[in-house]
Structures are given as structure tokens and as C-alpha cells.
Amino acid sequence: MKLKRIISTPSVLLLAYHLCGCNSGSGGSPEPEVPEVVDLLPWTEGYIDSPFMVPDGTTIYFLHSPVVMLDLLNDPSTAAQEVDNLPGHQGVGTDLWWNTDLYVSTKNPDGTWTFPENLGPAINTSNLECCVWVDDTQTTMIFTREGDLDAFTDGRNYISTRADAASPWSDPVELPGEIGSYGTTGYHDLHMTPTGTLIGWSELSPTTDGAMFESIQTGENSWAQPIQMPAVLQDPALIDSQPWLSADERTIYYNRRDPATGETQLMTSIFDGSEWEAPLSVSLQNFVDANGAQVWGEPSFNVADEMLFVRFDTSVTGWKAELMTAPKLIGNAIGTPTALRFEAR
């Protein structure tokens, strides 16, 4: 993970990160018992990011760090622990600003989410883990890990597998070649398509602050050297990042951030069978916070056409990281977001 200050305005200092990059009834029957919930999101002292939702919408993965988010972005070396670790957090007693762990939560019938479960020592370490992707069977995972807080070039991308969704994850293996070397190439937020192609983005592009790449699978655990995704999808003056591709590989969504203002658009394009069409900006309804800022990122979608993403509320002291879902609407629009709610621990 690299942290990059990209915006400064008189009203609010907007710090956008380069993370791996910014919805009752009535009657005579008794109401069903609802589990006690706490809103995980208003832990303004904690940092939540890198969300991903599996296609059936039942499970989400994300990272958590027990420090104030804005402190982490402003001066991570002095950021202090401000909230209890989630259960299972690895590396307790180490540099916790640096030590983000990956967690999983499943959706309850009432729409709340189970209390986050740490992915365990095979995946999480005393270093930083982020940028998780999981396939639709939840048997293949790709994520990024920094190797040394004093040497960002140690960062690597890893793959882990398991026999089924109830089994433990295997010890992760570094992705081979250039695609695995996040620390020197910047490749991260990797997603694997059904045909095995890896898509992602790099903040170390020689032509822009952020550009999307793809790497074609050439064999078992083998991929070609990454190449930039088609130019029609990208604007060299802006930061195009965090792509998500549909199962049929014909629809892409991704972030487009203006480095001068910090405003983040959701872009989409359709593959017509031979080439990608010119991308369109998707209308986002009620995404801005009380400061008028629209800082969000990392979209993923389920088969019910809901988008999961993380939003940062700059109007809350320390900023509030919010995991949210929002529905796709007719007419190239995303509707009003709703914050996820979780069971109490």
C-alpha cells in the first residue's frame, strides 16, 4: 500500500489513498427477534478499506486497522492505536498503524452482517495485508502484502486456495514475475476473470499517476507480462483504477479520480465483441458528505445489481470509513447508498 496526498482545499484537506489507490412491517404477528447490532463503520478511530463482495452477495471481505484513518494518511509513522483490535488480529504489540488484517463477514437473513472474522495467520501477518479479491466459489483468493514497513519495495501480490468455502486457506504463494512484484511495479487490486486474466492497476505507471493493466494467463500459475488496458478506457490526465469486470467479461466498472480536485467518478464501458466502447460516467446519487466531498472507491457488484464500496466521510473528525451498498438504477445510475450494519461482538 502506498499513501499519497493528492488534494488540498481551503475547506477540507482531502487525502485520497492509493490503497493497493476514495437502504418493518406491521400486523398482529410478533416481530422476529433482531440480533443486537453495532455499526462497525462509525469506529472513526479505526480504518476500514479494500472491500470486495462475492457475486452472490452473501459474503464480503475487507481490511481493518485499529488506528485513526486520517492520522494514518497524514503521518502513519506516528499514528497510535485508538480502538481495540478485532478478534484474531495478528501481530498484536507491533506497529499497528501498519498492520492491517483481512476479515470476512456473511450476510444474515435480516440484512445485517456477521461480526467480522479474521482470515487467520496463513493470510494475515504482522505486516500489512490489503486489496483482496475472492472468486465466486470462495476457493481462490488474491491479495497484497507489504513485506517491511521500512522498505515499500518488499510488497508482493499473493494467491491462496482451498478445497471449498468451509476449508481453511492455504499458505499463500507469491504471484510469479512482474505481476507479483507490487513493491516495484505498483500492480495491485488484482481481480481474476473467469478466463484467468488478471486485471488491476498500477500507481507507478510511467505515463500517469494511475493506469489499469491486464495480464493474460499463459498456464497454471503463469501470466504474461502486464500491458495497459485499451487506451479508450483511460485518461492520462486522471487516475483510472480499481477495475471490476462482469462474469461474462463484457462490462467493466472502475474509478476515475481527478488528482487536482479529488473528485471520484464511477466509469463503465461495454465490450461489443471486438473492442471496448467509449466509457460513460455513472450518475451517483447522494454520495457526497456534509462537506460536499465525494471520496470513495473500490466498487464490486453482486448478481442483484448492488454495488459494494467504501466511502470516507470527511465531515467526521478523523474521517469515518463506511462500507456501503447502493443499487444500480435504470439509466446508468447508482442509487442512494446504505451503510452496512454488523452484529455486536
mmCIF file of C-alpha atoms in Angstrom:
data_model
loop_
_atom_site.group_PDB
_atom_site.id
_atom_site.type_symbol
_atom_site.label_atom_id
_atom_site.label_comp_id
_atom_site.label_asym_id
_atom_site.label_seq_id
_atom_site.Cartn_x
_atom_site.Cartn_y
_atom_site.Cartn_z
ATOM 1 C CA MET A 1 0.000 0.000 0.000
ATOM 2 C CA LYS A 2 1.223 3.456 -0.785
ATOM 3 C CA LEU A 3 -0.322 6.582 0.721
ATOM 4 C CA LYS A 4 -0.369 9.658 -1.445
ATOM 5 C CA ARG A 5 -1.556 13.175 -0.674
ATOM 6 C CA ILE A 6 -3.352 14.402 -3.759
ATOM 7 C CA ILE A 7 -5.729 17.190 -2.742
ATOM 8 C CA SER A 8 -5.665 20.284 -0.573
ATOM 9 C CA THR A 9 -8.596 22.692 -0.424
ATOM 10 C CA PRO A 10 -9.354 25.601 1.928
ATOM 11 C CA SER A 11 -12.440 23.935 3.365
ATOM 12 C CA VAL A 12 -11.175 20.440 3.977
ATOM 13 C CA LEU A 13 -7.958 18.574 3.484
ATOM 14 C CA LEU A 14 -8.864 15.658 1.255
ATOM 15 C CA LEU A 15 -6.353 12.889 1.405
ATOM 16 C CA ALA A 16 -7.074 10.172 -1.096
ATOM 17 C CA TYR A 17 -5.197 6.981 -0.599
ATOM 18 C CA HIS A 18 -3.639 4.684 -3.080
ATOM 19 C CA LEU A 19 -4.812 1.570 -1.442
ATOM 20 C CA CYS A 20 -3.447 -1.312 -3.156
ATOM 21 C CA GLY A 21 -5.206 3.870 -4.679
ATOM 22 C CA CYS A 22 -11.638 7.143 -2.446
ATOM 23 C CA ASN A 23 -31.198 1.267 2.073
ATOM 24 C CA SER A 24 -40.840 -3.244 9.094
ATOM 25 C CA GLY A 25 -43.609 -4.404 8.680
ATOM 26 C CA SER A 26 -46.951 -4.277 10.514
ATOM 27 C CA GLY A 27 -49.628 -6.713 11.593
ATOM 28 C CA GLY A 28 -50.623 -8.854 14.508
ATOM 29 C CA SER A 29 -47.727 -11.294 14.429
ATOM 30 C CA PRO A 30 -44.849 -10.660 16.814
ATOM 31 C CA GLU A 31 -41.841 -9.122 15.182
ATOM 32 C CA PRO A 32 -38.891 -11.506 14.752
ATOM 33 C CA GLU A 33 -36.056 -11.096 17.170
ATOM 34 C CA VAL A 34 -33.338 -8.930 15.665
ATOM 35 C CA PRO A 35 -29.762 -9.546 16.817
ATOM 36 C CA GLU A 36 -28.046 -6.729 18.651
ATOM 37 C CA VAL A 37 -26.030 -4.776 16.123
ATOM 38 C CA VAL A 38 -23.367 -2.168 16.289
ATOM 39 C CA ASP A 39 -22.443 -0.032 13.377
ATOM 40 C CA LEU A 40 -18.899 -1.110 12.658
ATOM 41 C CA LEU A 41 -18.495 1.906 10.459
ATOM 42 C CA PRO A 42 -18.638 4.768 12.991
ATOM 43 C CA TRP A 43 -15.453 3.486 14.572
ATOM 44 C CA THR A 44 -13.923 6.709 13.334
ATOM 45 C CA GLU A 45 -10.712 5.799 15.125
ATOM 46 C CA GLY A 46 -10.471 2.629 13.057
ATOM 47 C CA TYR A 47 -9.611 2.256 9.408
ATOM 48 C CA ILE A 48 -11.678 0.096 7.024
ATOM 49 C CA ASP A 49 -10.897 -0.371 3.340
ATOM 50 C CA SER A 50 -10.343 -2.795 0.442
ATOM 51 C CA PRO A 51 -13.895 -4.213 0.366
ATOM 52 C CA PHE A 52 -14.882 -6.963 -2.050
ATOM 53 C CA MET A 53 -18.258 -8.728 -2.380
ATOM 54 C CA VAL A 54 -18.620 -12.190 -3.894
ATOM 55 C CA PRO A 55 -21.110 -12.309 -6.775
ATOM 56 C CA ASP A 56 -23.952 -13.997 -4.873
ATOM 57 C CA GLY A 57 -23.904 -11.134 -2.349
ATOM 58 C CA THR A 58 -23.625 -13.395 0.695
ATOM 59 C CA THR A 59 -20.062 -12.605 1.731
ATOM 60 C CA ILE A 60 -17.769 -9.602 1.919
ATOM 61 C CA TYR A 61 -14.036 -9.301 2.554
ATOM 62 C CA PHE A 62 -12.221 -6.155 3.723
ATOM 63 C CA LEU A 63 -9.306 -4.845 5.786
ATOM 64 C CA HIS A 64 -9.266 -3.214 9.221
ATOM 65 C CA SER A 65 -6.627 -1.319 11.183
ATOM 66 C CA PRO A 66 -7.191 -0.050 14.755
ATOM 67 C CA VAL A 67 -5.902 3.491 14.173
ATOM 68 C CA VAL A 68 -7.474 6.815 13.228
ATOM 69 C CA MET A 69 -7.791 6.816 9.477
ATOM 70 C CA LEU A 70 -6.802 10.440 8.963
ATOM 71 C CA ASP A 71 -3.784 10.007 11.254
ATOM 72 C CA LEU A 72 -2.701 7.063 9.140
ATOM 73 C CA LEU A 73 -2.949 9.141 5.986
ATOM 74 C CA ASN A 74 -1.331 12.268 7.410
ATOM 75 C CA ASP A 75 1.596 10.736 9.294
ATOM 76 C CA PRO A 76 1.423 6.950 9.569
ATOM 77 C CA SER A 77 4.683 6.700 11.484
ATOM 78 C CA THR A 78 3.095 8.465 14.495
ATOM 79 C CA ALA A 79 -0.416 7.009 14.265
ATOM 80 C CA ALA A 80 -1.459 5.399 17.554
ATOM 81 C CA GLN A 81 -3.937 2.634 18.299
ATOM 82 C CA GLU A 82 -7.320 4.195 19.113
ATOM 83 C CA VAL A 83 -9.659 1.209 19.206
ATOM 84 C CA ASP A 84 -9.462 -2.434 20.203
ATOM 85 C CA ASN A 85 -8.228 -4.886 17.647
ATOM 86 C CA LEU A 86 -10.875 -7.056 16.093
ATOM 87 C CA PRO A 87 -10.638 -10.627 17.425
ATOM 88 C CA GLY A 88 -7.852 -12.642 15.827
ATOM 89 C CA HIS A 89 -5.809 -9.612 14.787
ATOM 90 C CA GLN A 90 -2.265 -10.727 14.004
ATOM 91 C CA GLY A 91 0.886 -9.136 15.333
ATOM 92 C CA VAL A 92 -0.546 -7.516 18.462
ATOM 93 C CA GLY A 93 2.051 -5.239 20.016
ATOM 94 C CA THR A 94 3.725 -4.373 16.727
ATOM 95 C CA ASP A 95 3.364 -1.251 14.595
ATOM 96 C CA LEU A 96 -0.414 -1.385 14.430
ATOM 97 C CA TRP A 97 -0.771 1.577 12.099
ATOM 98 C CA TRP A 98 0.962 -0.594 9.563
ATOM 99 C CA ASN A 99 -0.689 -3.847 10.500
ATOM 100 C CA THR A 100 -3.956 -4.085 8.588
ATOM 101 C CA ASP A 101 -5.594 -7.518 8.592
ATOM 102 C CA LEU A 102 -8.138 -9.034 6.214
ATOM 103 C CA TYR A 103 -11.573 -10.050 7.525
ATOM 104 C CA VAL A 104 -14.684 -11.814 6.238
ATOM 105 C CA SER A 105 -18.366 -11.324 7.082
ATOM 106 C CA THR A 106 -21.518 -13.082 5.843
ATOM 107 C CA LYS A 107 -24.994 -11.648 5.394
ATOM 108 C CA ASN A 108 -27.766 -12.562 7.851
ATOM 109 C CA PRO A 109 -31.385 -13.134 6.754
ATOM 110 C CA ASP A 110 -32.371 -9.780 8.298
ATOM 111 C CA GLY A 111 -29.814 -7.917 6.189
ATOM 112 C CA THR A 112 -27.220 -7.363 8.933
ATOM 113 C CA TRP A 113 -23.759 -8.891 8.689
ATOM 114 C CA THR A 114 -21.973 -11.304 10.999
ATOM 115 C CA PHE A 115 -19.235 -9.919 13.201
ATOM 116 C CA PRO A 116 -16.008 -9.850 11.144
ATOM 117 C CA GLU A 117 -13.846 -12.959 11.282
ATOM 118 C CA ASN A 118 -10.092 -12.687 10.879
ATOM 119 C CA LEU A 119 -8.756 -14.750 7.973
ATOM 120 C CA GLY A 120 -6.086 -16.181 10.242
ATOM 121 C CA PRO A 121 -2.284 -16.479 10.350
ATOM 122 C CA ALA A 122 -1.956 -18.141 6.954
ATOM 123 C CA ILE A 123 -3.193 -14.928 5.335
ATOM 124 C CA ASN A 124 -2.597 -12.174 7.907
ATOM 125 C CA THR A 125 0.781 -11.309 9.400
ATOM 126 C CA SER A 126 2.342 -8.523 11.464
ATOM 127 C CA ASN A 127 2.745 -6.677 8.169
ATOM 128 C CA LEU A 128 0.106 -5.027 6.015
ATOM 129 C CA GLU A 129 -2.445 -7.071 4.040
ATOM 130 C CA CYS A 130 -4.918 -5.413 1.694
ATOM 131 C CA CYS A 131 -6.565 -5.407 -1.733
ATOM 132 C CA VAL A 132 -8.428 -8.693 -1.500
ATOM 133 C CA TRP A 133 -10.277 -10.473 -4.319
ATOM 134 C CA VAL A 134 -12.099 -13.817 -3.984
ATOM 135 C CA ASP A 135 -13.687 -15.924 -6.721
ATOM 136 C CA ASP A 136 -17.382 -16.846 -6.808
ATOM 137 C CA THR A 137 -16.787 -20.244 -5.141
ATOM 138 C CA GLN A 138 -14.612 -18.645 -2.431
ATOM 139 C CA THR A 139 -11.835 -21.115 -3.144
ATOM 140 C CA THR A 140 -9.275 -18.735 -4.699
ATOM 141 C CA MET A 141 -8.046 -15.505 -3.116
ATOM 142 C CA ILE A 142 -5.614 -12.859 -4.351
ATOM 143 C CA PHE A 143 -4.297 -10.121 -2.066
ATOM 144 C CA THR A 144 -1.361 -7.760 -1.496
ATOM 145 C CA ARG A 145 1.096 -7.855 1.398
ATOM 146 C CA GLU A 146 3.811 -5.375 2.284
ATOM 147 C CA GLY A 147 6.937 -7.102 3.480
ATOM 148 C CA ASP A 148 8.686 -4.418 5.501
ATOM 149 C CA LEU A 149 7.357 -1.091 6.736
ATOM 150 C CA ASP A 150 10.744 0.499 6.056
ATOM 151 C CA ALA A 151 11.025 -0.885 2.523
ATOM 152 C CA PHE A 152 7.929 -0.499 0.396
ATOM 153 C CA THR A 153 9.722 -2.337 -2.411
ATOM 154 C CA ASP A 154 9.202 -5.559 -0.442
ATOM 155 C CA GLY A 155 5.482 -5.572 -1.311
ATOM 156 C CA ARG A 156 4.160 -8.647 -3.133
ATOM 157 C CA ASN A 157 0.882 -9.992 -4.538
ATOM 158 C CA TYR A 158 -0.182 -13.451 -3.392
ATOM 159 C CA ILE A 159 -2.632 -16.195 -4.279
ATOM 160 C CA SER A 160 -4.201 -18.680 -1.840
ATOM 161 C CA THR A 161 -6.606 -21.548 -2.474
ATOM 162 C CA ARG A 162 -8.742 -24.012 -0.522
ATOM 163 C CA ALA A 163 -10.818 -27.106 -1.253
ATOM 164 C CA ASP A 164 -14.182 -25.460 -0.518
ATOM 165 C CA ALA A 165 -15.660 -22.403 1.152
ATOM 166 C CA ALA A 166 -15.636 -24.091 4.580
ATOM 167 C CA SER A 167 -11.980 -25.123 4.493
ATOM 168 C CA PRO A 168 -9.001 -23.102 5.736
ATOM 169 C CA TRP A 169 -6.988 -21.068 3.264
ATOM 170 C CA SER A 170 -3.666 -22.494 2.100
ATOM 171 C CA ASP A 171 -0.370 -20.778 2.749
ATOM 172 C CA PRO A 172 -0.241 -18.049 0.103
ATOM 173 C CA VAL A 173 2.132 -18.229 -2.847
ATOM 174 C CA GLU A 174 3.626 -15.157 -4.484
ATOM 175 C CA LEU A 175 2.272 -14.490 -7.956
ATOM 176 C CA PRO A 176 5.118 -15.052 -10.413
ATOM 177 C CA GLY A 177 7.075 -12.483 -12.348
ATOM 178 C CA GLU A 178 6.250 -8.829 -12.734
ATOM 179 C CA ILE A 179 2.571 -9.223 -11.792
ATOM 180 C CA GLY A 180 3.602 -10.423 -8.333
ATOM 181 C CA SER A 181 6.003 -7.627 -7.534
ATOM 182 C CA TYR A 182 3.775 -4.881 -6.165
ATOM 183 C CA GLY A 183 6.601 -3.099 -4.378
ATOM 184 C CA THR A 184 8.483 -2.262 -7.577
ATOM 185 C CA THR A 185 5.720 -2.290 -10.208
ATOM 186 C CA GLY A 186 2.751 -0.968 -8.233
ATOM 187 C CA TYR A 187 0.363 -3.643 -9.557
ATOM 188 C CA HIS A 188 -2.445 -4.256 -7.075
ATOM 189 C CA ASP A 189 -6.239 -4.511 -6.629
ATOM 190 C CA LEU A 190 -5.927 -7.584 -8.817
ATOM 191 C CA HIS A 191 -9.049 -9.457 -9.946
ATOM 192 C CA MET A 192 -9.027 -12.689 -11.903
ATOM 193 C CA THR A 193 -11.573 -13.067 -14.701
ATOM 194 C CA PRO A 194 -13.304 -16.402 -15.456
ATOM 195 C CA THR A 195 -10.814 -16.963 -18.293
ATOM 196 C CA GLY A 196 -7.861 -16.441 -15.950
ATOM 197 C CA THR A 197 -6.825 -12.933 -16.981
ATOM 198 C CA LEU A 198 -5.640 -10.728 -14.149
ATOM 199 C CA ILE A 199 -6.802 -7.096 -14.212
ATOM 200 C CA GLY A 200 -5.715 -4.359 -11.856
ATOM 201 C CA TRP A 201 -3.940 -1.047 -11.809
ATOM 202 C CA SER A 202 -0.582 0.470 -11.028
ATOM 203 C CA GLU A 203 0.193 3.745 -9.305
ATOM 204 C CA LEU A 204 3.706 3.573 -10.757
ATOM 205 C CA SER A 205 2.687 3.914 -14.391
ATOM 206 C CA PRO A 206 5.338 5.829 -16.361
ATOM 207 C CA THR A 207 2.676 7.928 -18.112
ATOM 208 C CA THR A 208 0.175 8.740 -15.364
ATOM 209 C CA ASP A 209 -0.446 8.618 -11.602
ATOM 210 C CA GLY A 210 -2.685 5.610 -12.147
ATOM 211 C CA ALA A 211 -3.378 3.287 -15.080
ATOM 212 C CA MET A 212 -5.207 -0.041 -15.469
ATOM 213 C CA PHE A 213 -3.416 -3.146 -16.668
ATOM 214 C CA GLU A 214 -4.221 -6.709 -17.674
ATOM 215 C CA SER A 215 -2.159 -9.875 -17.728
ATOM 216 C CA ILE A 216 -3.199 -12.918 -19.773
ATOM 217 C CA GLN A 217 -2.900 -16.347 -18.170
ATOM 218 C CA THR A 218 -0.415 -18.492 -20.099
ATOM 219 C CA GLY A 219 -0.519 -21.652 -17.974
ATOM 220 C CA GLU A 220 -1.050 -22.919 -14.441
ATOM 221 C CA ASN A 221 0.119 -20.168 -12.085
ATOM 222 C CA SER A 222 1.652 -18.345 -15.047
ATOM 223 C CA TRP A 223 0.755 -14.987 -16.605
ATOM 224 C CA ALA A 224 2.166 -12.852 -19.395
ATOM 225 C CA GLN A 225 3.835 -9.525 -18.743
ATOM 226 C CA PRO A 226 1.121 -6.982 -17.898
ATOM 227 C CA ILE A 227 0.062 -4.497 -20.554
ATOM 228 C CA GLN A 228 -2.065 -1.396 -20.223
ATOM 229 C CA MET A 229 -5.776 -1.916 -20.825
ATOM 230 C CA PRO A 230 -7.087 -0.250 -24.012
ATOM 231 C CA ALA A 231 -6.472 3.480 -24.279
ATOM 232 C CA VAL A 232 -10.179 4.184 -24.855
ATOM 233 C CA LEU A 233 -10.800 3.277 -21.191
ATOM 234 C CA GLN A 234 -8.139 5.561 -19.752
ATOM 235 C CA ASP A 235 -7.374 9.253 -19.451
ATOM 236 C CA PRO A 236 -3.669 10.019 -18.923
ATOM 237 C CA ALA A 237 -4.566 13.241 -17.083
ATOM 238 C CA LEU A 238 -6.631 11.362 -14.483
ATOM 239 C CA ILE A 239 -6.222 8.336 -12.216
ATOM 240 C CA ASP A 240 -8.065 5.294 -13.596
ATOM 241 C CA SER A 241 -8.028 2.486 -11.047
ATOM 242 C CA GLN A 242 -9.707 -0.409 -9.242
ATOM 243 C CA PRO A 243 -11.412 -2.119 -12.200
ATOM 244 C CA TRP A 244 -14.231 -4.648 -11.755
ATOM 245 C CA LEU A 245 -15.215 -6.929 -14.649
ATOM 246 C CA SER A 246 -18.506 -8.807 -15.038
ATOM 247 C CA ALA A 247 -18.563 -12.617 -15.218
ATOM 248 C CA ASP A 248 -19.128 -12.538 -18.990
ATOM 249 C CA GLU A 249 -16.203 -10.099 -19.289
ATOM 250 C CA ARG A 250 -18.304 -7.651 -21.317
ATOM 251 C CA THR A 251 -18.950 -4.909 -18.716
ATOM 252 C CA ILE A 252 -16.306 -3.039 -16.781
ATOM 253 C CA TYR A 253 -16.645 -0.549 -13.924
ATOM 254 C CA TYR A 254 -13.758 1.408 -12.461
ATOM 255 C CA ASN A 255 -12.805 4.569 -10.559
ATOM 256 C CA ARG A 256 -11.647 7.760 -12.226
ATOM 257 C CA ARG A 257 -10.171 10.305 -9.835
ATOM 258 C CA ASP A 258 -9.127 13.840 -10.649
ATOM 259 C CA PRO A 259 -5.752 14.429 -8.933
ATOM 260 C CA ALA A 260 -6.423 18.181 -8.848
ATOM 261 C CA THR A 261 -9.785 18.055 -7.040
ATOM 262 C CA GLY A 262 -10.031 14.542 -5.599
ATOM 263 C CA GLU A 263 -13.496 14.029 -7.063
ATOM 264 C CA THR A 264 -14.094 10.377 -7.903
ATOM 265 C CA GLN A 265 -16.281 9.207 -10.765
ATOM 266 C CA LEU A 266 -17.573 5.713 -11.469
ATOM 267 C CA MET A 267 -16.904 4.845 -15.092
ATOM 268 C CA THR A 268 -18.365 1.999 -17.136
ATOM 269 C CA SER A 269 -17.858 0.554 -20.601
ATOM 270 C CA ILE A 270 -19.268 -2.306 -22.692
ATOM 271 C CA PHE A 271 -17.236 -4.708 -24.818
ATOM 272 C CA ASP A 272 -19.064 -5.027 -28.146
ATOM 273 C CA GLY A 273 -17.355 -8.252 -29.196
ATOM 274 C CA SER A 274 -14.350 -6.643 -30.807
ATOM 275 C CA GLU A 275 -13.461 -3.585 -28.734
ATOM 276 C CA TRP A 276 -14.403 -1.552 -25.677
ATOM 277 C CA GLU A 277 -16.835 1.314 -26.230
ATOM 278 C CA ALA A 278 -16.030 4.821 -25.021
ATOM 279 C CA PRO A 279 -16.621 4.832 -21.258
ATOM 280 C CA LEU A 280 -19.513 6.679 -19.643
ATOM 281 C CA SER A 281 -19.609 8.381 -16.263
ATOM 282 C CA VAL A 282 -22.224 6.779 -13.992
ATOM 283 C CA SER A 283 -24.546 9.091 -12.066
ATOM 284 C CA LEU A 284 -24.015 8.651 -8.306
ATOM 285 C CA GLN A 285 -26.960 9.686 -6.136
ATOM 286 C CA ASN A 286 -26.287 11.176 -2.680
ATOM 287 C CA PHE A 287 -22.668 10.059 -2.467
ATOM 288 C CA VAL A 288 -21.372 13.421 -1.173
ATOM 289 C CA ASP A 289 -20.833 14.052 2.530
ATOM 290 C CA ALA A 290 -21.686 17.159 4.578
ATOM 291 C CA ASN A 291 -18.514 18.822 3.343
ATOM 292 C CA GLY A 292 -19.630 18.311 -0.245
ATOM 293 C CA ALA A 293 -16.771 15.849 -0.753
ATOM 294 C CA GLN A 294 -17.173 12.620 -2.711
ATOM 295 C CA VAL A 295 -14.284 10.402 -1.596
ATOM 296 C CA TRP A 296 -14.973 6.723 -2.170
ATOM 297 C CA GLY A 297 -13.584 3.721 -4.023
ATOM 298 C CA GLU A 298 -13.226 0.002 -4.720
ATOM 299 C CA PRO A 299 -16.537 -0.932 -6.358
ATOM 300 C CA SER A 300 -17.700 -4.538 -6.691
ATOM 301 C CA PHE A 301 -21.123 -5.846 -7.693
ATOM 302 C CA ASN A 302 -23.357 -8.813 -6.945
ATOM 303 C CA VAL A 303 -25.859 -10.581 -9.191
ATOM 304 C CA ALA A 304 -28.668 -8.482 -7.665
ATOM 305 C CA ASP A 305 -27.023 -5.364 -9.141
ATOM 306 C CA GLU A 306 -25.898 -3.925 -5.824
ATOM 307 C CA MET A 307 -22.571 -2.149 -5.593
ATOM 308 C CA LEU A 308 -20.360 -2.527 -2.518
ATOM 309 C CA PHE A 309 -17.813 0.218 -1.920
ATOM 310 C CA VAL A 310 -16.018 2.180 0.778
ATOM 311 C CA ARG A 311 -16.833 5.845 1.384
ATOM 312 C CA PHE A 312 -14.837 8.235 3.532
ATOM 313 C CA ASP A 313 -16.932 10.840 5.345
ATOM 314 C CA THR A 314 -14.660 13.857 5.615
ATOM 315 C CA SER A 315 -17.165 15.739 7.809
ATOM 316 C CA VAL A 316 -16.438 13.447 10.780
ATOM 317 C CA THR A 317 -13.349 14.134 12.863
ATOM 318 C CA GLY A 318 -10.673 11.699 11.801
ATOM 319 C CA TRP A 319 -12.872 10.750 8.853
ATOM 320 C CA LYS A 320 -15.346 7.880 9.024
ATOM 321 C CA ALA A 321 -14.774 4.886 6.813
ATOM 322 C CA GLU A 322 -18.098 3.425 5.719
ATOM 323 C CA LEU A 323 -18.758 0.134 3.954
ATOM 324 C CA MET A 324 -21.862 0.801 1.887
ATOM 325 C CA THR A 325 -24.074 -0.761 -0.760
ATOM 326 C CA ALA A 326 -26.079 1.062 -3.395
ATOM 327 C CA PRO A 327 -28.445 -0.254 -6.101
ATOM 328 C CA LYS A 328 -27.949 0.012 -9.827
ATOM 329 C CA LEU A 329 -30.741 2.048 -11.360
ATOM 330 C CA ILE A 330 -32.139 2.189 -14.876
ATOM 331 C CA GLY A 331 -30.412 4.823 -16.935
ATOM 332 C CA ASN A 332 -26.743 4.376 -15.992
ATOM 333 C CA ALA A 333 -27.090 5.466 -12.378
ATOM 334 C CA ILE A 334 -26.267 4.206 -8.880
ATOM 335 C CA GLY A 335 -28.872 4.949 -6.193
ATOM 336 C CA THR A 336 -28.602 6.266 -2.650
ATOM 337 C CA PRO A 337 -26.086 4.309 -0.531
ATOM 338 C CA THR A 338 -26.925 2.430 2.664
ATOM 339 C CA ALA A 339 -24.302 1.706 5.332
ATOM 340 C CA LEU A 340 -23.754 -1.926 6.269
ATOM 341 C CA ARG A 341 -24.529 -2.933 9.857
ATOM 342 C CA PHE A 342 -22.826 -5.704 11.773
ATOM 343 C CA GLU A 343 -23.643 -7.923 14.759
ATOM 344 C CA ALA A 344 -22.098 -6.996 18.079
ATOM 345 C CA ARG A 345 -19.055 -8.992 19.081
#
